[in-house]
Coordinates of C-alpha atoms and ligand atoms in Angstrom, one line a residue:
X273 CA 156.4 13.8 114.0
X274 CA 153.2 13.0 115.2
X275 CA 150.9 11.6 112.2
X276 CA 147.9 10.2 114.4
X277 CA 145.6 12.9 115.4
X278 CA 143.2 11.8 119.0
X279 CA 140.5 14.3 117.4
X280 CA 137.6 12.2 115.9
X281 CA 138.3 10.8 112.4
X282 CA 136.5 12.5 109.2
X283 CA 137.4 12.1 105.5
X284 CA 139.9 14.8 105.5
X285 CA 141.6 14.0 108.4
X286 CA 141.9 10.6 107.1
X287 CA 143.3 12.0 104.0
X288 CA 146.2 13.9 105.7
X289 CA 147.1 11.4 108.0
X290 CA 147.7 8.9 104.6
X291 CA 149.6 11.8 103.0
X292 CA 151.8 12.4 106.2
X293 CA 152.5 8.6 106.2
X294 CA 153.1 7.9 102.6
X295 CA 155.7 11.1 102.6
X296 CA 153.9 12.7 99.6
X297 CA 153.7 15.4 102.1
X298 CA 156.0 16.6 105.2
X299 CA 153.9 19.0 106.4
X300 CA 150.3 19.6 106.3
X301 CA 149.8 23.5 104.4
X302 CA 146.0 24.7 104.6
X303 CA 144.4 28.2 104.5
X304 CA 141.0 30.2 105.3
X305 CA 140.0 32.3 102.3
X306 CA 137.6 34.3 103.3
X307 CA 136.4 37.2 100.8
X308 CA 136.4 40.6 102.4
X309 CA 132.8 41.4 101.5
X310 CA 131.2 41.0 104.8
X311 CA 131.2 39.9 108.7
X312 CA 132.4 36.4 109.4
X313 CA 129.2 33.7 110.7
X314 CA 128.8 30.8 112.1
X315 CA 129.2 28.8 108.7
X316 CA 132.1 30.2 108.1
X317 CA 133.7 29.3 111.9
X318 CA 133.1 25.6 110.6
X319 CA 135.4 26.3 107.6
X320 CA 137.7 28.2 110.0
X321 CA 137.8 25.2 112.5
X322 CA 138.4 22.8 110.0
X323 CA 141.4 24.6 108.6
X324 CA 143.3 25.6 111.4
X325 CA 142.4 22.9 113.4
X326 CA 143.6 20.4 111.1
X327 CA 146.6 22.2 110.4
X328 CA 147.1 22.3 114.6
X329 CA 146.2 19.1 114.7
X330 CA 149.0 17.7 112.7
X331 CA 151.8 20.4 113.5
X332 CA 150.9 22.0 110.2
X333 CA 150.2 25.9 109.3
X334 CA 147.5 27.3 108.2
X335 CA 147.9 30.8 106.4
X336 CA 144.8 33.5 106.6
X337 CA 144.3 34.4 102.6
X338 CA 141.8 37.1 101.9
X339 CA 140.7 36.2 98.3
X340 CA 140.1 40.0 97.6
X341 CA 139.7 39.4 93.8
X342 CA 136.3 41.1 93.3
X343 CA 136.6 44.6 94.7
X344 CA 133.3 46.2 94.2
X345 CA 132.1 44.0 97.2
X346 CA 135.2 44.5 99.5
X347 CA 136.4 46.5 101.8
X348 CA 139.2 47.4 105.0
X349 CA 136.4 46.9 107.2
X350 CA 135.2 43.8 106.5
X351 CA 139.3 42.6 106.2
X352 CA 139.5 44.0 109.5
X353 CA 136.5 42.4 111.2
X354 CA 137.8 39.1 110.1
X355 CA 141.0 39.1 111.6
X356 CA 139.4 40.2 115.3
X357 CA 137.0 37.2 114.8
X358 CA 139.4 34.5 114.1
X359 CA 141.3 35.9 116.7
X360 CA 138.5 35.5 119.2
X361 CA 137.7 32.6 117.7
X362 CA 141.0 31.2 119.1
X363 CA 142.9 30.9 116.1
X364 CA 146.6 32.0 115.0
X365 CA 147.7 32.7 111.3
X366 CA 151.7 33.8 112.7
X367 CA 153.1 35.7 110.4
X368 CA 150.7 34.5 107.4
X369 CA 148.4 36.9 106.5
X370 CA 148.2 37.0 102.5
X371 CA 145.7 39.0 100.3
X372 CA 145.3 37.7 96.6
X373 CA 145.6 41.2 95.4
X374 CA 149.3 40.8 96.7
X375 CA 149.7 38.3 94.0
X376 CA 148.0 40.3 91.2
X377 CA 151.7 40.3 89.2
X378 CA 152.1 37.0 89.8
X379 CA 148.6 35.6 88.6
X380 CA 148.9 38.2 85.5
X381 CA 152.3 36.4 84.4
X382 CA 150.4 32.7 84.9
X383 CA 148.0 34.1 82.5
X384 CA 150.6 35.4 80.3
X385 CA 152.3 32.0 80.1
X386 CA 149.0 30.3 79.6
X387 CA 149.0 32.2 76.5
X388 CA 152.0 31.8 75.0
X389 CA 151.4 27.8 75.6
X390 CA 148.1 27.9 73.5
X391 CA 145.9 27.4 76.4
X392 CA 144.2 31.3 76.8
X393 CA 142.8 33.2 74.3
X394 CA 141.6 36.8 74.5
X395 CA 137.7 37.1 73.4
X396 CA 135.6 39.5 72.2
X397 CA 132.0 38.4 72.8
X398 CA 130.0 39.8 75.4
X399 CA 128.9 38.2 78.7
X400 CA 125.4 37.3 77.1
X401 CA 127.1 36.1 73.8
X402 CA 129.3 34.0 76.0
X403 CA 126.4 32.7 78.1
X404 CA 124.7 31.5 74.9
X405 CA 127.8 29.7 73.6
X406 CA 128.4 27.9 76.4
X407 CA 125.5 25.8 75.8
X408 CA 123.4 23.9 78.7
X409 CA 124.1 20.6 80.7
X410 CA 121.9 18.8 77.6
X411 CA 123.9 21.0 74.8
X412 CA 127.4 21.0 73.3
X413 CA 128.5 24.4 73.7
X414 CA 129.8 26.2 70.5
X415 CA 133.3 27.9 70.0
X416 CA 133.8 31.2 70.4
X417 CA 135.2 32.8 66.8
X418 CA 137.8 34.2 68.6
X419 CA 139.2 31.1 70.0
X420 CA 142.0 30.7 67.6
X421 CA 143.4 34.0 67.6
X422 CA 147.7 33.6 67.2
X423 CA 149.5 34.0 70.7
X424 CA 151.3 37.2 69.2
X425 CA 147.7 38.9 68.9
X426 CA 146.7 37.7 71.9
X427 CA 149.5 38.3 74.0
X428 CA 149.2 41.7 72.5
X429 CA 145.7 41.9 73.5
X430 CA 146.0 40.9 76.7
X431 CA 148.4 43.8 77.6
X432 CA 146.2 46.2 75.8
X433 CA 143.6 44.9 78.1
X434 CA 145.8 45.4 81.7
X435 CA 146.8 49.0 80.1
X436 CA 142.9 50.0 80.0
X437 CA 142.8 50.4 76.4
X438 CA 139.3 48.5 76.3
X439 CA 136.3 49.3 77.9
X440 CA 134.6 47.6 80.4
X441 CA 133.2 44.0 79.2
X442 CA 134.4 44.1 76.0
X443 CA 136.9 41.9 75.9
X444 CA 137.8 38.8 78.2
X445 CA 140.9 36.4 78.8
X446 CA 139.3 33.0 78.8
X447 CA 141.1 29.5 79.1
X448 CA 140.9 27.3 76.1
X449 CA 139.6 23.8 77.5
X450 CA 136.9 22.2 75.8
X451 CA 133.4 23.6 74.7
X452 CA 131.6 20.1 74.6
X453 CA 133.1 19.3 78.2
X454 CA 129.8 17.8 80.0
X455 CA 131.5 20.0 83.1
X456 CA 130.3 23.2 82.5
X457 CA 132.9 24.9 84.2
X458 CA 135.4 23.9 81.4
X459 CA 134.2 25.4 78.5
X460 CA 136.6 27.8 78.1
X461 CA 136.1 29.7 81.6
X462 CA 136.7 33.5 82.0
X463 CA 140.3 33.7 83.4
X464 CA 140.6 37.7 83.5
X465 CA 137.9 40.1 82.6
X466 CA 137.9 44.0 82.5
X467 CA 136.2 46.2 85.5
X468 CA 137.1 49.7 86.5
X469 CA 136.8 49.6 89.9
X470 CA 139.2 50.7 92.6
X471 CA 140.4 48.1 94.9
X472 CA 140.7 48.5 98.9
X473 CA 144.6 47.4 98.7
X474 CA 146.2 48.1 95.3
X475 CA 143.7 51.4 94.5
X476 CA 143.3 52.2 91.0
X477 CA 146.6 50.4 89.4
X478 CA 144.3 47.1 87.8
X479 CA 141.5 47.3 85.4
X480 CA 141.3 43.5 85.0
X481 CA 140.9 41.4 87.9
X482 CA 141.2 37.5 87.9
X483 CA 138.4 35.3 88.0
X484 CA 138.0 33.6 91.4
X485 CA 138.6 30.0 89.8
X486 CA 142.2 31.2 88.5
X487 CA 143.3 33.2 91.4
X488 CA 142.2 30.7 93.9
X489 CA 144.0 27.3 93.0
X490 CA 147.3 29.4 92.1
X491 CA 147.0 31.5 94.8
X492 CA 146.9 27.9 97.1
X493 CA 149.8 27.2 94.8
X494 CA 151.8 30.1 95.3
X495 CA 151.7 29.7 98.9
X496 CA 152.3 25.8 99.2
X497 CA 149.0 25.0 100.1
X498 CA 148.5 21.3 100.8
X499 CA 145.0 20.3 101.4
X500 CA 142.6 23.3 99.8
X501 CA 139.4 22.7 102.2
X502 CA 136.3 24.3 100.8
X503 CA 132.6 23.5 100.6
X504 CA 130.5 21.3 98.3
X505 CA 129.6 24.1 95.6
X506 CA 132.7 24.5 94.6
X507 CA 132.8 20.3 94.1
X508 CA 132.5 20.9 90.0
X509 CA 135.3 23.4 89.9
X510 CA 138.1 20.8 91.5
X511 CA 138.6 19.6 87.5
X512 CA 139.1 23.5 86.9
X513 CA 140.9 24.0 90.5
X514 CA 143.4 21.1 88.8
X515 CA 143.4 22.6 85.1
X516 CA 144.9 25.6 86.1
X517 CA 147.7 24.5 88.4
X518 CA 148.7 21.8 86.4
X519 CA 148.8 23.8 83.0
X520 CA 150.7 26.7 84.8
X521 CA 152.8 23.8 86.3
X522 CA 153.3 25.3 89.7
X523 CA 155.9 23.8 92.1
X524 CA 153.2 22.9 94.6
X525 CA 150.3 21.1 93.4
X526 CA 147.5 21.9 95.9
X527 CA 144.5 19.7 96.4
X528 CA 140.9 20.3 97.2
X529 CA 138.7 18.7 99.3
X530 CA 134.8 19.6 99.9
X531 CA 132.6 19.5 102.8
X532 CA 129.3 20.5 103.4
X533 CA 128.7 23.8 104.5
X534 CA 127.0 24.1 108.1
X535 CA 123.6 25.5 107.8
X536 CA 121.5 25.9 111.1
X537 CA 117.4 26.3 111.4
X538 CA 115.9 29.3 112.6
X539 CA 119.2 31.9 111.2
X540 CA 121.2 32.6 108.2
X541 CA 124.4 32.0 107.2
X542 CA 124.4 33.4 103.8
X543 CA 126.5 36.9 103.6
X544 CA 124.6 38.3 101.0
X545 CA 121.3 37.6 102.9
X546 CA 123.0 38.8 106.6
X547 CA 124.0 42.1 104.7
X548 CA 120.7 42.8 104.0
X549 CA 119.6 42.4 107.4
X550 CA 122.1 45.2 108.2
X551 CA 121.0 47.4 105.3
X552 CA 117.6 46.9 105.6
X553 CA 118.0 48.2 109.4
X554 CA 116.5 44.8 110.4
X555 CA 119.3 44.5 113.1
X556 CA 121.3 46.7 115.2
X557 CA 124.1 46.3 112.7
X558 CA 126.6 43.2 112.0
X559 CA 127.3 42.7 115.9
X560 CA 123.7 42.5 116.9
X561 CA 123.5 39.9 119.3
X562 CA 120.7 38.1 117.2
X563 CA 122.8 38.1 114.4
X564 CA 125.0 34.8 113.7
X565 CA 128.1 36.8 113.0
X566 CA 131.0 36.0 114.9
X567 CA 130.6 39.1 116.6
X568 CA 127.2 39.1 117.2
X569 CA 127.4 35.6 118.9
X570 CA 130.5 37.1 121.0
X571 CA 128.5 40.0 121.8
X572 CA 125.0 37.6 122.9
X573 CA 128.0 35.9 125.3
X574 CA 129.1 32.6 123.2
X575 CA 132.6 31.6 124.7
X576 CA 134.6 30.5 121.7
X577 CA 135.5 27.3 123.1
X578 CA 131.7 26.5 122.6
X579 CA 131.9 27.3 119.1
X580 CA 135.0 25.0 118.8
X581 CA 133.2 22.0 120.5
X582 CA 130.3 22.4 118.2
X583 CA 132.3 22.4 115.6
X584 CA 134.2 19.7 116.7
X585 CA 131.3 17.0 117.4
X586 CA 129.6 18.1 114.0
X587 CA 132.8 16.8 112.0
X588 CA 133.2 17.2 108.6
X589 CA 131.1 15.2 106.3
X590 CA 129.1 15.3 102.5
X591 CA 125.6 15.3 103.6
X592 CA 124.2 18.7 103.6
X593 CA 121.8 19.5 106.6
X594 CA 120.1 21.8 108.6
X595 CA 121.4 21.5 112.4
X596 CA 118.8 22.2 114.7
X597 CA 119.9 25.6 116.7
X598 CA 119.2 24.0 120.1
X599 CA 122.0 21.3 118.9
X600 CA 124.1 25.0 118.7
X601 CA 122.6 26.3 122.1
X602 CA 123.1 22.7 123.8
X603 CA 127.1 23.6 123.4
X604 CA 127.0 27.2 124.2
X605 CA 124.8 26.2 127.6
X606 CA 127.0 23.3 128.8
X607 CA 129.6 25.6 128.4
X608 CA 128.2 29.0 130.2
X609 CA 126.8 26.0 132.8
X610 CA 130.4 24.8 133.9
X611 CA 132.3 28.9 133.5
X612 CA 130.0 31.5 135.0
X613 CA 129.4 32.2 138.2
X614 CA 125.7 31.8 139.7
X615 CA 124.5 35.6 140.9
X616 CA 121.6 37.1 141.7
X617 CA 119.9 39.4 139.1
X618 CA 115.9 40.5 139.2
X619 CA 114.7 41.4 135.8
X620 CA 110.8 42.5 136.9
X621 CA 111.6 43.6 140.1
X622 CA 108.7 43.4 142.9
X623 CA 109.3 45.1 146.2
X624 CA 109.1 43.0 149.5
X625 CA 109.2 44.5 152.8
X626 CA 110.4 42.4 155.7
X627 CA 108.5 44.4 158.4
X628 CA 109.7 42.1 161.5
X629 CA 113.6 42.6 160.3
X630 CA 115.3 45.8 161.6
X631 CA 115.0 49.1 159.9
X632 CA 118.9 50.0 159.4
X633 CA 120.3 46.4 159.6
X634 CA 122.2 44.8 156.9
X635 CA 123.8 41.6 157.1
X636 CA 126.8 39.8 155.0
X637 CA 125.7 36.7 153.8
X638 CA 128.9 34.3 152.2
X639 CA 127.6 33.2 148.8
X640 CA 128.7 30.2 146.7
X641 CA 129.4 31.2 143.0
X642 CA 128.2 27.2 142.4
X643 CA 126.6 25.8 145.0
X644 CA 126.8 22.4 143.3
X645 CA 130.7 22.6 143.6
X646 CA 132.1 22.6 147.1
X647 CA 135.4 24.2 145.4
X648 CA 133.6 27.3 144.0
X649 CA 134.7 30.7 145.2
X650 CA 131.9 32.8 147.3
X651 CA 131.0 36.5 147.6
X652 CA 129.3 38.4 150.2
X653 CA 125.9 39.4 149.4
X654 CA 124.0 41.9 151.5
X655 CA 120.6 41.2 152.7
X656 CA 118.7 44.3 154.4
X657 CA 114.5 45.0 155.4
X658 CA 113.5 45.6 151.5
X659 CA 114.4 43.3 148.6
X660 CA 113.0 42.1 145.6
X661 CA 112.3 39.4 144.3
X662 CA 110.6 38.8 140.3
X663 CA 107.3 39.6 139.7
X664 CA 106.3 36.1 138.4
X665 CA 107.2 34.4 142.0
X666 CA 104.1 36.2 143.4
X667 CA 100.7 35.9 143.3
X668 CA 97.8 37.0 145.1
X669 CA 95.8 33.8 144.8
X670 CA 97.5 30.4 143.3
X671 CA 97.1 26.6 143.7
X672 CA 99.0 24.0 145.4
X673 CA 101.8 23.4 142.6
X674 CA 103.0 27.2 142.5
X675 CA 105.7 26.7 145.2
X676 CA 106.4 30.7 145.1
X677 CA 105.4 33.4 147.1
X678 CA 101.4 33.4 148.0
X679 CA 99.6 35.3 151.0
X680 CA 100.4 33.2 153.9
X681 CA 102.8 31.0 152.5
X682 CA 106.3 30.5 153.1
X683 CA 108.6 31.0 150.7
X684 CA 112.8 30.9 151.4
X685 CA 115.2 33.3 150.4
X686 CA 118.1 31.4 148.8
X687 CA 121.1 32.0 151.1
X688 CA 119.1 33.7 153.8
X689 CA 115.9 33.8 155.3
X690 CA 112.4 32.1 155.2
X691 CA 109.9 34.7 154.9
X692 CA 105.9 34.1 155.3
X693 CA 103.5 36.9 153.0
X694 CA 101.4 39.0 155.5
X695 CA 99.8 41.0 152.9
X696 CA 100.2 43.5 149.5
X697 CA 100.4 46.9 149.5
X698 CA 98.3 48.1 146.6
X699 CA 98.1 51.9 144.9
X700 CA 94.4 53.5 144.3
X701 CA 94.1 51.9 140.6
X702 CA 95.0 48.4 142.1
X703 CA 98.8 48.1 141.1
X704 CA 100.9 46.3 143.2
X705 CA 103.2 48.8 145.4
X706 CA 104.9 46.3 147.5
X707 CA 104.5 42.9 149.2
X708 CA 105.1 42.5 153.1
X709 CA 106.3 39.4 154.9
X710 CA 107.6 38.8 158.4
X711 CA 111.0 36.6 158.3
X712 CA 111.8 33.8 160.3
X713 CA 115.0 35.0 162.4
X714 CA 115.6 31.1 163.0
X715 CA 116.0 30.3 159.3
X716 CA 119.2 31.8 158.5
X717 CA 122.1 29.3 158.3
X718 CA 122.9 27.6 160.5
X719 CA 119.5 28.8 162.9
X720 CA 117.3 26.6 164.3
X721 CA 115.0 26.3 161.2
X722 CA 117.4 26.7 158.6
X723 CA 117.1 23.1 157.3
X724 CA 113.5 23.1 157.5
X725 CA 112.2 21.4 153.8
X726 CA 110.8 24.5 152.2
X727 CA 109.9 23.9 148.4
X728 CA 110.1 27.5 147.1
X729 CA 113.5 29.2 146.8
X730 CA 113.6 32.6 145.6
X731 CA 116.7 34.9 144.2
X732 CA 116.5 38.3 145.5
X733 CA 118.3 41.4 145.6
X734 CA 118.3 43.9 148.6
X735 CA 116.9 47.0 147.0
X736 CA 119.3 49.6 148.5
X737 CA 122.4 47.9 147.1
X738 CA 121.0 47.0 144.2
X739 CA 122.5 47.7 140.7
X740 CA 120.2 49.4 138.3
X741 CA 120.7 47.6 135.1
X742 CA 119.4 47.3 131.5
X743 CA 118.7 43.7 130.1
X744 CA 118.2 42.8 127.1
X745 CA 116.4 39.2 126.2
X746 CA 116.7 37.1 122.8
X747 CA 114.7 34.7 120.6
X748 CA 115.3 33.1 117.7
X749 CA 115.6 36.2 114.7
X750 CA 113.2 34.1 112.8
X751 CA 109.7 32.6 113.5
X752 CA 110.3 30.2 110.6
X753 CA 112.5 27.2 110.8
X754 CA 114.4 28.0 107.4
X755 CA 114.6 31.5 106.8
X756 CA 117.7 30.6 104.0
X757 CA 115.4 29.1 101.9
X758 CA 113.2 32.0 101.5
X759 CA 113.3 34.7 99.3
X760 CA 111.7 37.2 101.6
X761 CA 113.1 36.0 104.4
X762 CA 112.8 39.6 106.0
X763 CA 109.1 38.9 106.6
X764 CA 109.2 36.5 108.7
X765 CA 111.7 38.2 111.4
X766 CA 110.4 37.2 114.7
X767 CA 108.9 40.4 116.4
X768 CA 109.8 38.9 119.7
X769 CA 113.5 38.7 118.8
X770 CA 114.1 41.6 121.3
X771 CA 113.2 42.5 124.4
X772 CA 114.8 45.6 126.6
X773 CA 114.0 45.4 130.3
X774 CA 114.9 49.0 131.7
X775 CA 114.2 48.8 135.5
X776 CA 116.0 45.1 136.7
X777 CA 118.1 45.2 139.6
X778 CA 121.7 43.0 140.2
X779 CA 123.3 42.2 143.6
X780 CA 126.4 44.2 143.6
X781 CA 129.1 41.8 143.4
X782 CA 128.6 42.7 139.9
X783 CA 129.7 46.1 140.5
X784 CA 132.8 45.5 138.7
X785 CA 132.1 42.8 136.0
X786 CA 133.5 43.5 132.4
X787 CA 132.1 44.3 129.4
X788 CA 132.0 41.0 128.1
X789 CA 132.2 38.8 131.3
X790 CA 129.5 35.9 131.5
X791 CA 127.1 34.9 134.3
X792 CA 124.4 33.1 135.3
X793 CA 121.7 35.1 136.9
X794 CA 120.0 32.0 139.0
X795 CA 116.9 30.9 137.7
X796 CA 117.1 33.2 134.8
X797 CA 119.8 32.2 132.5
X798 CA 123.0 33.3 131.4
X799 CA 123.7 36.6 131.0
X800 CA 127.2 38.7 129.5
X801 CA 127.8 42.7 130.2
X802 CA 127.7 43.8 127.2
X803 CA 130.6 44.7 124.9
X804 CA 129.7 48.5 125.1
X805 CA 128.5 48.7 128.6
X806 CA 130.7 50.2 131.2
X807 CA 131.0 52.6 134.3
X808 CA 127.5 53.0 136.0
X809 CA 125.9 52.0 132.6
X810 CA 125.1 48.5 132.8
X811 CA 123.8 46.8 130.2
X812 CA 123.6 42.9 130.4
X813 CA 122.6 40.5 127.2
X814 CA 121.2 37.3 127.8
X815 CA 122.7 34.7 125.9
X816 CA 120.2 31.5 126.8
X817 CA 117.4 30.9 129.0
X818 CA 118.8 27.6 131.4
X819 CA 116.7 25.7 129.5
X820 CA 115.7 25.3 126.2
X821 CA 112.4 26.1 124.4
X822 CA 112.2 23.3 122.4
X823 CA 111.0 20.9 125.0
X824 CA 114.1 19.3 126.2
X825 CA 117.3 20.6 127.9
X826 CA 118.9 16.9 126.6
X827 CA 121.5 16.1 124.1
X828 CA 119.4 16.7 120.4
Ligands
ATP1391 P1 128.1 33.5 101.3 O1 128.1 32.3 100.7 O2 127.9 33.5 102.6 O3 128.9 34.7 100.8 P2 130.9 32.7 101.2 O4 131.1 31.3 101.0 O5 131.0 33.3 99.8 O6 129.8 32.8 101.8 P3 134.0 33.4 101.7 O7 134.2 34.4 102.3 O8 134.0 33.3 100.1 O9 132.1 33.4 101.8 O10 133.9 32.0 102.7 C1 135.4 31.2 103.2 C2 135.5 29.8 103.7 O11 134.3 29.8 104.3 C3 135.1 29.5 102.0 O12 136.0 28.2 101.7 C4 133.8 28.9 102.0 O13 133.6 27.4 101.7 C5 133.5 28.5 103.8 N1 132.2 28.7 104.4 C6 131.1 30.1 103.7 N2 130.2 29.6 104.1 C7 130.1 28.5 105.2 C8 129.2 28.0 105.5 N3 127.8 28.0 106.0 N4 129.8 26.0 106.2 C9 131.0 26.0 106.1 N5 131.8 27.0 105.2 C10 131.8 28.1 104.8
MG1392 MG1 133.1 32.7 98.4

């Protein structure tokens, strides 16, 4: 079997390769374990790429396991969205979709085993009392008065907990480890709590639910996971992870490895905070294109390959940091630059009337989808007497550095002709109605003047052929660089994070653009047709401008 990866090395790949070479494992088996309590975000994508990516690199397997042990926050909607988003990102769990809730009976059996081994007991302390008994980092904990119950009594009480004899929170099953351990999670952690909450899969059949630390490692063991990756905040829990696996004595012995969370500037990667944005209606749902959720990025026009490339370059380290958003945008742009056909879209139209162009004439011009690529395909673009250009491409008065349309100066309409502005038509209030031009009939492609050096080259759309469209422009959702560090993060929402333009004019070749198809509108940025836009209702989202706003377009 191939055990040397061509991908950049990181500490987890190194461990995996060593384990395969030494024969400790014959196959890598990982899992991605989301809790179905929200939509996946860009941070999760780091874990997904690590879990699925590393398994794929070494011909191993990666399971998708819903970590659904906390029913009050979980739902089927979340579970379904998670599956959709992982598929979209390009990964496949084949027939290995699992739910921790499928293991409830097995996990309960493991708990009974621990009780029988004298390693777990039923405790009657309340949550507050337990906290007080636990001690602090500098002060050892105190044994619970219920710690030395007999195995028989514990077995009886555990069964009656399960049977619903006791009130919520009145009893807990706890591991019997060490109340003076320097590692807080080892101070007799809870294994089961009583909680009468309806579960979206098991209904009301359970009134006790296993705690994360117990359910997670043993679910890994049940599935034969070899390398269990998670983020650094679980570092301390690793000792407990190993303890449960060892004491229960499962045949498989998974090992946990931690890497740093992904944090990105100007956005938030916490499910709880993203939920607050949705519930507070600060955004238009989980898939709002300003959201860092996978479905939001998808709707925005980000390609899944770009996310995977970004993660690959990021690697898996142990150093916590905040990655500047321009670094992510860079990979998104590079992908779009390569893969999106270039077309004409006018966002803020200004009508140009070409006075010396014949009234009803229409010329079909063959235009490349990417002039820098001689292999690129072409489409036909109609040209006629009236065309739209961007308002910002015209000024009545301008200095010499403005290479666009100004009365008396000549500019080129890309792929078409050179035009000179002759006059400006205004209404009684002085608003510009249209701009009159004359064109040079010799300046068309192959014409005598077509090679003339002209600095200003504008994009345009023939007025009578244009598609009317709504275009949505986006900016960062937050005005501060690190909103995740603030409790009142909703006070820093960027009021200009969404601009809706209702009067845009697109070239007619976009008539059949599929929802989610991605395009470059020349000079205006990268766009994708909105996922919900169909028929004659044309809505395009701007994914990104052509260059970033951080003063550079270079690799950061
Ligand atoms: P949150 O803290 O936002 O609620 P979570 O970690 O509780 O997220 P889970 O659904 O439990 O969300 O996460 C599933 C997996 O994704 C876990 O292994 C977790 O470590 C990983 N993960 C979550 N957020 C990030 C992140 N920002 N960067 C890298 N991995 C992450
Ligand atoms: Mg979690």
